[in-house]
mmCIF file of C-alpha atoms in Angstrom:
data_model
loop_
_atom_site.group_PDB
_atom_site.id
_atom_site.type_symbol
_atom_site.label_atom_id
_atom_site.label_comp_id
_atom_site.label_asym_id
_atom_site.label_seq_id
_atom_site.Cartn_x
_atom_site.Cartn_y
_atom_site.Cartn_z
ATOM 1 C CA UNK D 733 46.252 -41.312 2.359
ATOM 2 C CA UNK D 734 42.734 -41.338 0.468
ATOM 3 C CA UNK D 735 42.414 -37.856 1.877
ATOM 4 C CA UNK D 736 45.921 -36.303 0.956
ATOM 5 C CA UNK D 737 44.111 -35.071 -2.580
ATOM 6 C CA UNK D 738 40.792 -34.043 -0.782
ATOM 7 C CA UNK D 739 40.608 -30.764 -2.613
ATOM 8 C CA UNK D 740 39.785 -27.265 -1.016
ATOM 9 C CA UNK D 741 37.813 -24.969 -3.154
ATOM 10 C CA UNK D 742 39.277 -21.970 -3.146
ATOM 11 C CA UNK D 743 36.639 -19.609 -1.612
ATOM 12 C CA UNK D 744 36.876 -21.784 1.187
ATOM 13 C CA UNK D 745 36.270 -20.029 4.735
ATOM 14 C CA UNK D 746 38.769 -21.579 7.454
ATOM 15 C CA UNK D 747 37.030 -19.034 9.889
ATOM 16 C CA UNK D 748 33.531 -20.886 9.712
ATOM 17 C CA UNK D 749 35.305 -23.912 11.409
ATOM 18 C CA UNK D 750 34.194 -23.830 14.912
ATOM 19 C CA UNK D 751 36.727 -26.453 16.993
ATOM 20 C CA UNK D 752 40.146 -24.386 14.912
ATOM 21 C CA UNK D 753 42.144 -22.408 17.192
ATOM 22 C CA UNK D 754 42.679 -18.483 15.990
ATOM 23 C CA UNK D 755 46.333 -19.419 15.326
ATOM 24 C CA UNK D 756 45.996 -22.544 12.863
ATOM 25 C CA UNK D 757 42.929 -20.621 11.295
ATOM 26 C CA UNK D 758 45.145 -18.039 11.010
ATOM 27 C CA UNK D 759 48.246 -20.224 9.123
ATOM 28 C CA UNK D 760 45.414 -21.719 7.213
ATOM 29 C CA UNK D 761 44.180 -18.155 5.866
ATOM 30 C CA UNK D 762 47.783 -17.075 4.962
ATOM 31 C CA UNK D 763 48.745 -20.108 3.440
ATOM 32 C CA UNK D 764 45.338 -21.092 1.841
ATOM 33 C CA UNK D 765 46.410 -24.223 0.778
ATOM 34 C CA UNK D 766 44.852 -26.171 -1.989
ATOM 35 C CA UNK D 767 44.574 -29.703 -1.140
ATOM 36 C CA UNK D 768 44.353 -31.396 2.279
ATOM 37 C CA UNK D 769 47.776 -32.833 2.259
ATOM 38 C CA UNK D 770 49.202 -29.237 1.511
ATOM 39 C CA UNK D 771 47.318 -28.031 4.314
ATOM 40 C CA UNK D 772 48.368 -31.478 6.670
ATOM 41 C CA UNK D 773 52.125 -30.013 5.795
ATOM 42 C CA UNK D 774 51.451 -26.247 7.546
ATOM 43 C CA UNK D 775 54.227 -26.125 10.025
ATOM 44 C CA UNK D 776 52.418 -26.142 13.384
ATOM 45 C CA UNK D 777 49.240 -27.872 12.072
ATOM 46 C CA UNK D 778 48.228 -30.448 14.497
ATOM 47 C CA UNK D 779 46.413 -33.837 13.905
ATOM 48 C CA UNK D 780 43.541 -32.880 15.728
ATOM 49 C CA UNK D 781 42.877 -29.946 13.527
ATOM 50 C CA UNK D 782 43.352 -32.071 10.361
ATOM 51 C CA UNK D 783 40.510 -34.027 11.815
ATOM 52 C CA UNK D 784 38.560 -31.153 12.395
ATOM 53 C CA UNK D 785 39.365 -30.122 8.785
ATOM 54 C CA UNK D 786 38.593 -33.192 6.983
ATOM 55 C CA UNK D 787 35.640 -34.063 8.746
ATOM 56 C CA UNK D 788 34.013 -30.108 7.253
ATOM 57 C CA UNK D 789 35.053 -30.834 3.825
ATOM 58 C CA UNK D 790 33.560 -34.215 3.433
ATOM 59 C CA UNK D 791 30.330 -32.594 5.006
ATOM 60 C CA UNK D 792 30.657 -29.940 2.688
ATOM 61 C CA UNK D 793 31.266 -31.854 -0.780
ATOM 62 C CA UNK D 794 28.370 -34.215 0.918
ATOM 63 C CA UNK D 795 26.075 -31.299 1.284
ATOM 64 C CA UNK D 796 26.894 -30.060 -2.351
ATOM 65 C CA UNK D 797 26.326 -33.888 -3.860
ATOM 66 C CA UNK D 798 23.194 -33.386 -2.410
ATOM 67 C CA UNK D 799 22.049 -29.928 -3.679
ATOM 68 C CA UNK D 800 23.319 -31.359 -7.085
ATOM 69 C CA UNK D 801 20.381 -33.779 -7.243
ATOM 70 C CA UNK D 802 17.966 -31.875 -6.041
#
């Protein structure tokens, strides 16, 4: 639930997830949604990819945080 308003910025690249099929990167790309619970509702998006996806985001914004204080 705590990650159903996980934002996605909006120059987000779905391609630079390695461990996405070519098909949901694909839906993902087309529907470029703008939250994680938008993209959790992608017909054909499967939990395992959700995982996949959550998991690069909170990397991400971690990554960011970090350059932030530097």
């Amino acid at each position: 639930r705590r990650s159903e308003a996980l934002r996605i910025p909006d120059d987000f690249d779905f391609s630079a997830i390695s461990g996405l099929s070519a098909e949901i990167t694909q839906k993902l790309v087309a529907v470029s949604p703008t939250t994680f619970g938008q993209a959790s509702r992608i017909e054909g998006i499967t939990p395992a990819a959700m995982s996949t996806l959550v998991s690069h985001l909170k990397r991400q914004a971690a990554a960011a945080r970090v350059g932030r204080s530097a």
